[in-house]
Coordinates of C-alpha atoms and ligand atoms in Angstrom, one line a residue:
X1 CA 0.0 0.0 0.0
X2 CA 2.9 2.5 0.8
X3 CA 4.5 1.7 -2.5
X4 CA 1.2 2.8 -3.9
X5 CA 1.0 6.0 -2.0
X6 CA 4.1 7.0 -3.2
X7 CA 4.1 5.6 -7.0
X8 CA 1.2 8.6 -7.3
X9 CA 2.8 11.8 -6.7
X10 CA 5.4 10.4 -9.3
X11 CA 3.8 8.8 -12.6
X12 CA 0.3 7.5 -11.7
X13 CA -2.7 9.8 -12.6
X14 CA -5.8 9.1 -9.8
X15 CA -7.2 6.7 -12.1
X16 CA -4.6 4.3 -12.5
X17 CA -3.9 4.8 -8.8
X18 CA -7.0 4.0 -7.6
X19 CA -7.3 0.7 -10.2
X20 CA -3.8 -0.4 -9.4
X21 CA -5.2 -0.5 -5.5
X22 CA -8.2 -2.5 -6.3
X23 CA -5.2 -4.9 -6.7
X24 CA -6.1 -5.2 -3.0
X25 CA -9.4 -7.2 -2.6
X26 CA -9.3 -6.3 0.8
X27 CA -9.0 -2.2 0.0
X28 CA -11.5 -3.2 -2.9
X29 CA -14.1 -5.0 -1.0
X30 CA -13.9 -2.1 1.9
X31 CA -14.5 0.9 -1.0
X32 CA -16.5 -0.8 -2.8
X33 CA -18.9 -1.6 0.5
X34 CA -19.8 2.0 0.8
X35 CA -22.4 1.8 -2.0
X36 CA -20.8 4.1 -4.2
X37 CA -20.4 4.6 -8.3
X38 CA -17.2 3.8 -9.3
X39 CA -16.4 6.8 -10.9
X40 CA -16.9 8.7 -7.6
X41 CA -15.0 6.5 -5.6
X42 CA -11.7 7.5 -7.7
X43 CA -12.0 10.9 -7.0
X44 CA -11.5 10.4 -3.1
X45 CA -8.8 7.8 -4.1
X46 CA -6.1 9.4 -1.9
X47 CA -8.7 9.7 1.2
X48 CA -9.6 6.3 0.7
X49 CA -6.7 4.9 1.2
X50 CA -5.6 7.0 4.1
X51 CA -8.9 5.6 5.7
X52 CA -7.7 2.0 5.0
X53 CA -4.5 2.2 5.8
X54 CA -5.5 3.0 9.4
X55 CA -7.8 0.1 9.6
X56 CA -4.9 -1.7 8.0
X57 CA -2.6 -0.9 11.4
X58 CA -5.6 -1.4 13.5
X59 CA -6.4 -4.4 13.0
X60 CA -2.5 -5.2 13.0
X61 CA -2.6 -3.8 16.4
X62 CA -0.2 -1.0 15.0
X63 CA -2.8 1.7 15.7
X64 CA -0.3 4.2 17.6
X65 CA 1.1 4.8 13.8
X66 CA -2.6 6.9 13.4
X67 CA -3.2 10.0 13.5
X68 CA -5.4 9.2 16.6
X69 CA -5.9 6.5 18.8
X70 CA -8.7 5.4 19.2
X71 CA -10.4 6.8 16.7
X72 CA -10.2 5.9 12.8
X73 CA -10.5 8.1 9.9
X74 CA -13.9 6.5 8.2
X75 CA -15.4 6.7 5.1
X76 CA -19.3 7.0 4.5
X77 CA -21.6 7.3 1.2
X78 CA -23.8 9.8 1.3
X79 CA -25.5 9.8 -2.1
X80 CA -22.9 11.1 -4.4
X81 CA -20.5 12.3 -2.2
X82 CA -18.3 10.2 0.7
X83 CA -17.9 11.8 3.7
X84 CA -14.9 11.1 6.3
X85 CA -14.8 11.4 10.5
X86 CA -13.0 9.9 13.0
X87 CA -15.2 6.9 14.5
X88 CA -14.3 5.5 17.6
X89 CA -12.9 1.9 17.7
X90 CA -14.8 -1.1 18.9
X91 CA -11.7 -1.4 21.5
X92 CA -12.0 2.7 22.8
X93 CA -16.1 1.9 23.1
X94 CA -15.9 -1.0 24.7
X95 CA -12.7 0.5 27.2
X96 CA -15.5 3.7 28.0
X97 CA -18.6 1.3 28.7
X98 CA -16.4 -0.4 31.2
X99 CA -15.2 2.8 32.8
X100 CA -19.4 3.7 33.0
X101 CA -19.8 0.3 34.3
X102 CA -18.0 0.4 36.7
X103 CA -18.7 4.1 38.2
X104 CA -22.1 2.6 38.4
X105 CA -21.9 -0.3 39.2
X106 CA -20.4 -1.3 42.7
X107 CA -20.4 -5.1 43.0
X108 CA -19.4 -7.0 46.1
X109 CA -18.6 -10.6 45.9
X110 CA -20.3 -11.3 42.4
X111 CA -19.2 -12.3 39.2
X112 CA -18.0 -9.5 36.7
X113 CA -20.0 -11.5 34.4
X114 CA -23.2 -9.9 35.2
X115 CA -22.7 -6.8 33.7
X116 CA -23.3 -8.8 30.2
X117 CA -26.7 -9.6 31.4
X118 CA -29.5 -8.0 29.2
X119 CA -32.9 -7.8 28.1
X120 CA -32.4 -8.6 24.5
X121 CA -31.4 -11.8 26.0
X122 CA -34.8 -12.3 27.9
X123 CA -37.1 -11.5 25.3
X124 CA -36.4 -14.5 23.3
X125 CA -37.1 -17.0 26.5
X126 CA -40.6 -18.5 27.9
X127 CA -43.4 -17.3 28.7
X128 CA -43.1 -17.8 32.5
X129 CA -41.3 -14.8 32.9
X130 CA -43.7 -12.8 32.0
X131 CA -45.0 -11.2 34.7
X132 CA -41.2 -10.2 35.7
X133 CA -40.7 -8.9 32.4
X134 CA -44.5 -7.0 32.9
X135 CA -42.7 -5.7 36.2
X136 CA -39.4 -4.4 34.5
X137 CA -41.3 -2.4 32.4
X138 CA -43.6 -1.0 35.0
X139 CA -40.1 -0.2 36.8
X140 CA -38.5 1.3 34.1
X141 CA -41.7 3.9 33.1
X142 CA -42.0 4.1 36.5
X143 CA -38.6 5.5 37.0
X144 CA -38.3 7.6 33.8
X145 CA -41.6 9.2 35.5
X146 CA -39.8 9.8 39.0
X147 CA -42.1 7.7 40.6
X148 CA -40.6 4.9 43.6
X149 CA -41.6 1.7 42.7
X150 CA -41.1 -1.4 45.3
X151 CA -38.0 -3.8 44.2
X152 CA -39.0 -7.8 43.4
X153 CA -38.3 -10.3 45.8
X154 CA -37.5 -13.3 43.2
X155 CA -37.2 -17.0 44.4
X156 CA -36.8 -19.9 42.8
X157 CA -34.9 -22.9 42.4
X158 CA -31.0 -22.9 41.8
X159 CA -30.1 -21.6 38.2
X160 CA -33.5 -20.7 37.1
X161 CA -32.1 -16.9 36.3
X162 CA -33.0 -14.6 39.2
X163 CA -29.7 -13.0 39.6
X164 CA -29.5 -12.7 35.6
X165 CA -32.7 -11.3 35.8
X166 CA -32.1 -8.8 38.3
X167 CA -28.9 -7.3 37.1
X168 CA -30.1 -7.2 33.3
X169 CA -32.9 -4.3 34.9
X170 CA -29.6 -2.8 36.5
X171 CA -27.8 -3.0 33.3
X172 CA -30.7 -0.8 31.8
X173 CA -30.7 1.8 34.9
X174 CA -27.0 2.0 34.9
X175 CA -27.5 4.0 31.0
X176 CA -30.1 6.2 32.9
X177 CA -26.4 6.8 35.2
X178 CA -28.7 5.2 38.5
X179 CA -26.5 3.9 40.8
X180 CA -26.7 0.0 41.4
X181 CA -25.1 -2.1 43.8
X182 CA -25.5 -6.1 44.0
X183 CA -23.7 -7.5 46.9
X184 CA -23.6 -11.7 47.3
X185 CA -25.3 -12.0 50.5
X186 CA -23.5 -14.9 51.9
X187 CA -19.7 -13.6 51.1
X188 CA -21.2 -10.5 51.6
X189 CA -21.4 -10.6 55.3
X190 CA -18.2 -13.1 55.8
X191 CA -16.4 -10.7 54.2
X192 CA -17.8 -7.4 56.3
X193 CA -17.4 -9.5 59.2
X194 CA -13.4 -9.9 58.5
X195 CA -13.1 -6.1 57.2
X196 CA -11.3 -3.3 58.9
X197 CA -13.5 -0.3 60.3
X198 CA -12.7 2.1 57.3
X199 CA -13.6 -0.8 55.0
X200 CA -16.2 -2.0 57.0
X201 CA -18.2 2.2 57.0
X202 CA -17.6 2.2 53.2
X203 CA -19.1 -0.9 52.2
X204 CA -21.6 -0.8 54.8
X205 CA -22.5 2.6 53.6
X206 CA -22.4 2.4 50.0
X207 CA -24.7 -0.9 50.1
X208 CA -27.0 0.9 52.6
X209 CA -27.3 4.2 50.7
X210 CA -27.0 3.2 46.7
X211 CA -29.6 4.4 44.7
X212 CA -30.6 0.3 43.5
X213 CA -29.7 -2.6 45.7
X214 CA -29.8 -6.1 45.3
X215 CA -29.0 -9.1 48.3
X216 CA -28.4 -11.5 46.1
X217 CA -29.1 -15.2 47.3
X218 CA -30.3 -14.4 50.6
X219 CA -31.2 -17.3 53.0
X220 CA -28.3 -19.0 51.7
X221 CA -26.1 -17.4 54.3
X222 CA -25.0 -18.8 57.9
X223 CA -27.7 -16.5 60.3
X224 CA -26.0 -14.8 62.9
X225 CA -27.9 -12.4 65.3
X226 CA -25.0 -10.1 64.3
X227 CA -25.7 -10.2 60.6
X228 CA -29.5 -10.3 60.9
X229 CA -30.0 -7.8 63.9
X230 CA -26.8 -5.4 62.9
X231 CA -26.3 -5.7 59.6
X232 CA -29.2 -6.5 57.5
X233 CA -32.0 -4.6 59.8
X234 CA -30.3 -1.4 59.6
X235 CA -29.9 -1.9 55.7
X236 CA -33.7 -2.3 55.5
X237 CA -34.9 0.1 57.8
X238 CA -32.6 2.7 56.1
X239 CA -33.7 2.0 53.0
X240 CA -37.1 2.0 53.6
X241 CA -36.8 4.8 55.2
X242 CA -35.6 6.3 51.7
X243 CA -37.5 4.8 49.6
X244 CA -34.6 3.2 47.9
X245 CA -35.4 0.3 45.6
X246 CA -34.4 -3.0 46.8
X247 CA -34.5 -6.5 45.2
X248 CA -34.1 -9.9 46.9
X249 CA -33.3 -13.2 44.9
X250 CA -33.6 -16.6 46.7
X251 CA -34.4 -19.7 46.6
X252 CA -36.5 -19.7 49.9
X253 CA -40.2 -18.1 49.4
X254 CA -40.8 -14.8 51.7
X255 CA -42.4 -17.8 54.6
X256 CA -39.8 -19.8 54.0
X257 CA -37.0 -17.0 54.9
X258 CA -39.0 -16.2 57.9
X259 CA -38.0 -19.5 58.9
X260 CA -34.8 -19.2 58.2
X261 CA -33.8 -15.8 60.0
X262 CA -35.6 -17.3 63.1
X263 CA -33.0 -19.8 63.9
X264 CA -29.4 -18.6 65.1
X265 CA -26.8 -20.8 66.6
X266 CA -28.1 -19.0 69.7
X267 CA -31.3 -20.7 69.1
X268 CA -35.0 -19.6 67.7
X269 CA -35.8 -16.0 67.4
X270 CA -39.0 -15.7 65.8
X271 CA -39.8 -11.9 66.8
X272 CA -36.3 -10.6 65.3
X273 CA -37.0 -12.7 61.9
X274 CA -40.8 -11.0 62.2
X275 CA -39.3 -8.1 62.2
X276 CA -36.9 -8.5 59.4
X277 CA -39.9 -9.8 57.1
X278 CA -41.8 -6.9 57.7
X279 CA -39.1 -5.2 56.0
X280 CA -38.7 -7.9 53.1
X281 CA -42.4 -7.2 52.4
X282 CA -42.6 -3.5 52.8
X283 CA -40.0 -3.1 50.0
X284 CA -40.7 -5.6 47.5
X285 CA -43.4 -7.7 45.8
X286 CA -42.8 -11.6 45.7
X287 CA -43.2 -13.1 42.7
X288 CA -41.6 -17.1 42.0
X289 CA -39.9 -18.0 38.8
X290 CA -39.9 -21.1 37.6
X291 CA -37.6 -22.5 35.1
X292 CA -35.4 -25.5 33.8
X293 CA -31.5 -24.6 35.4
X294 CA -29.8 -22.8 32.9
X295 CA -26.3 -23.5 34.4
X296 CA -23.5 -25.3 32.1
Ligands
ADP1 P1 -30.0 -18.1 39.7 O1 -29.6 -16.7 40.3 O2 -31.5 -18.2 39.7 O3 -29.4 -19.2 40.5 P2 -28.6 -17.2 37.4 O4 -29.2 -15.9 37.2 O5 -27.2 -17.3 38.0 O6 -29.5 -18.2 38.2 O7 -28.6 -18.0 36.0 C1 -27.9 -19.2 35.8 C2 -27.1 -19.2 34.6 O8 -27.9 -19.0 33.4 C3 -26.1 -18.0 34.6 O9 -24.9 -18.5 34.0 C4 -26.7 -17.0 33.7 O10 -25.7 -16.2 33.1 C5 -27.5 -17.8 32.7 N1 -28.7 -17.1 32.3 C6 -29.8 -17.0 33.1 N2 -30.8 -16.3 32.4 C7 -30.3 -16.1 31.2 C8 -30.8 -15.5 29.9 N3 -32.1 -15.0 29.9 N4 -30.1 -15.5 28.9 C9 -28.8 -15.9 28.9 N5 -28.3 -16.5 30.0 C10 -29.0 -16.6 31.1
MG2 MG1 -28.4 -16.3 41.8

């Protein structure tokens, strides 16, 4: 390509220039792409292959020999004219959707996975969802309106898709810049319990305050009167306080996590776990999904 760059200011006229690069099915396949006449396309022969050329070094992961990383000089057919602005790579999107991401998205204890999770995705399954999907939107509107609505308390069996669920409705608030936070109940508490006191204010406070919340998994954990009394109580109450949205997954029903929360290694509370499901209920609606396991 270079040898062709230069052979034109010598002895090629723009013609023979721009045949002698269709030599190049790859330069020829990219021009040709753009819907153009031929004749047209010669006359932006020099541009053209500017354009290319820093695909070219792109794709060769030689992009710092561009004028701008980053960013390529593209080509687009516009009737009879082409015109030509720098697009940013797939590579500079991708690196500013993470930065988004992740000033959005405070995750404790989860996979990083989740922020792949989507509606597009949930569309195409059955038609047991539904009603969650019914919900989302309600949310969604909801939001957009300024209107609080309550979060979902989702249970089910293992694998059936409540956390993917959950965190593709995040994935859509986050591009509304709402501040979500998922934390994985279980770990989440081992690993406050073992955290200094800085640590321990932060993450207590950004899980207690953030504008979305999920407790992922809960009733899966080891119930302590610590972690229910301390820790989760105050996490409620705050947020109900607020009227911050909070979502629930789990694969115990709302009666069933009554249960749970009642019994401590210091023996059966039933008024505390009351207590706690108050909460539960005041800030969510239960609804069950039920599904084949999708896990590998
Ligand atoms: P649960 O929280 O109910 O145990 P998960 O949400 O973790 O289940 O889902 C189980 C697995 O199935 C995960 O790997 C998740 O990424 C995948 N999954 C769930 N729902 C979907 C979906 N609608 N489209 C694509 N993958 C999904
Ligand atoms: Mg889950």
């Amino acid at each position: 390509m270079k040898e062709v760059i230069n052979n034109i200011n010598n002895k090629y006229d723009v013609k023979t220039t721009f045949i002698e690069a269709c030599s190049n099915k790859d330069f020829k396949n990219y021009v040709y792409s753009l819907g153009i006449k031929e004749e047209i396309l010669m006359n932006y022969t020099f541009r053209l292959l500017e354009c290319f050329q820093e695909l070219t070094n792109y794709n060769n992961n030689e992009e710092y020999k561009n004028k701008v990383v980053g960013y390529l000089l593209t080509p687009e057919g516009n009737g009879n004219i082409i015109n030509f602005s720098y697009i940013k790579t797939d590579e500079k999107l991708k690196e500013e959707k993470d930065k988004f991401f992740d000033n959005y998205f405070l995750i404790y204890n989860m996979p990083k996975a989740i922020k792949e999770a989507s509606f597009k995705d949930i569309y195409k399954d059955d038609k047991l969802r539904l009603p969650i999907i019914k919900y989302f939107k309600l949310f969604l509107d909801n939001y957009d309106k300024g209107e609080y609505t309550k979060g979902l308390y989702l249970y089910g069996s293992f694998g059936s898709g409540k956390t993917y669920l959950i965190s593709a409705l995040f994935n859509e608030l986050i591009k509304r810049k709402v501040f979500c936070t998922i934390v994985y109940y279980p770990e989440f508490l081992r690993s406050l319990k073992s955290s200094f006191k800085d640590d321990f204010d932060d993450i207590f406070n950004n899980v207690k305050t953030s504008q979305m919340l999920l407790i992922d998994d809960i009733g899966a954990e080891n119930v302590t009167a610590w972690g229910r009394d301390e820790i989760l109580s105050s996490i409620l109450q705050y947020r109900m306080e607020e009227k911050l949205p909070t979502f629930f997954t789990s694969n115990l029903s709302i009666g069933e996590l009554e249960i749970h929360l009642s019994q401590t290694n210091g023996g059966n509370d039933k008024l505390k776990a009351r207590r706690i499901i108050e909460r539960v209920k005041q800030l969510t609606s239960e609804l069950n999904l039920i599904s084949k396991n999708r896990r590998n």
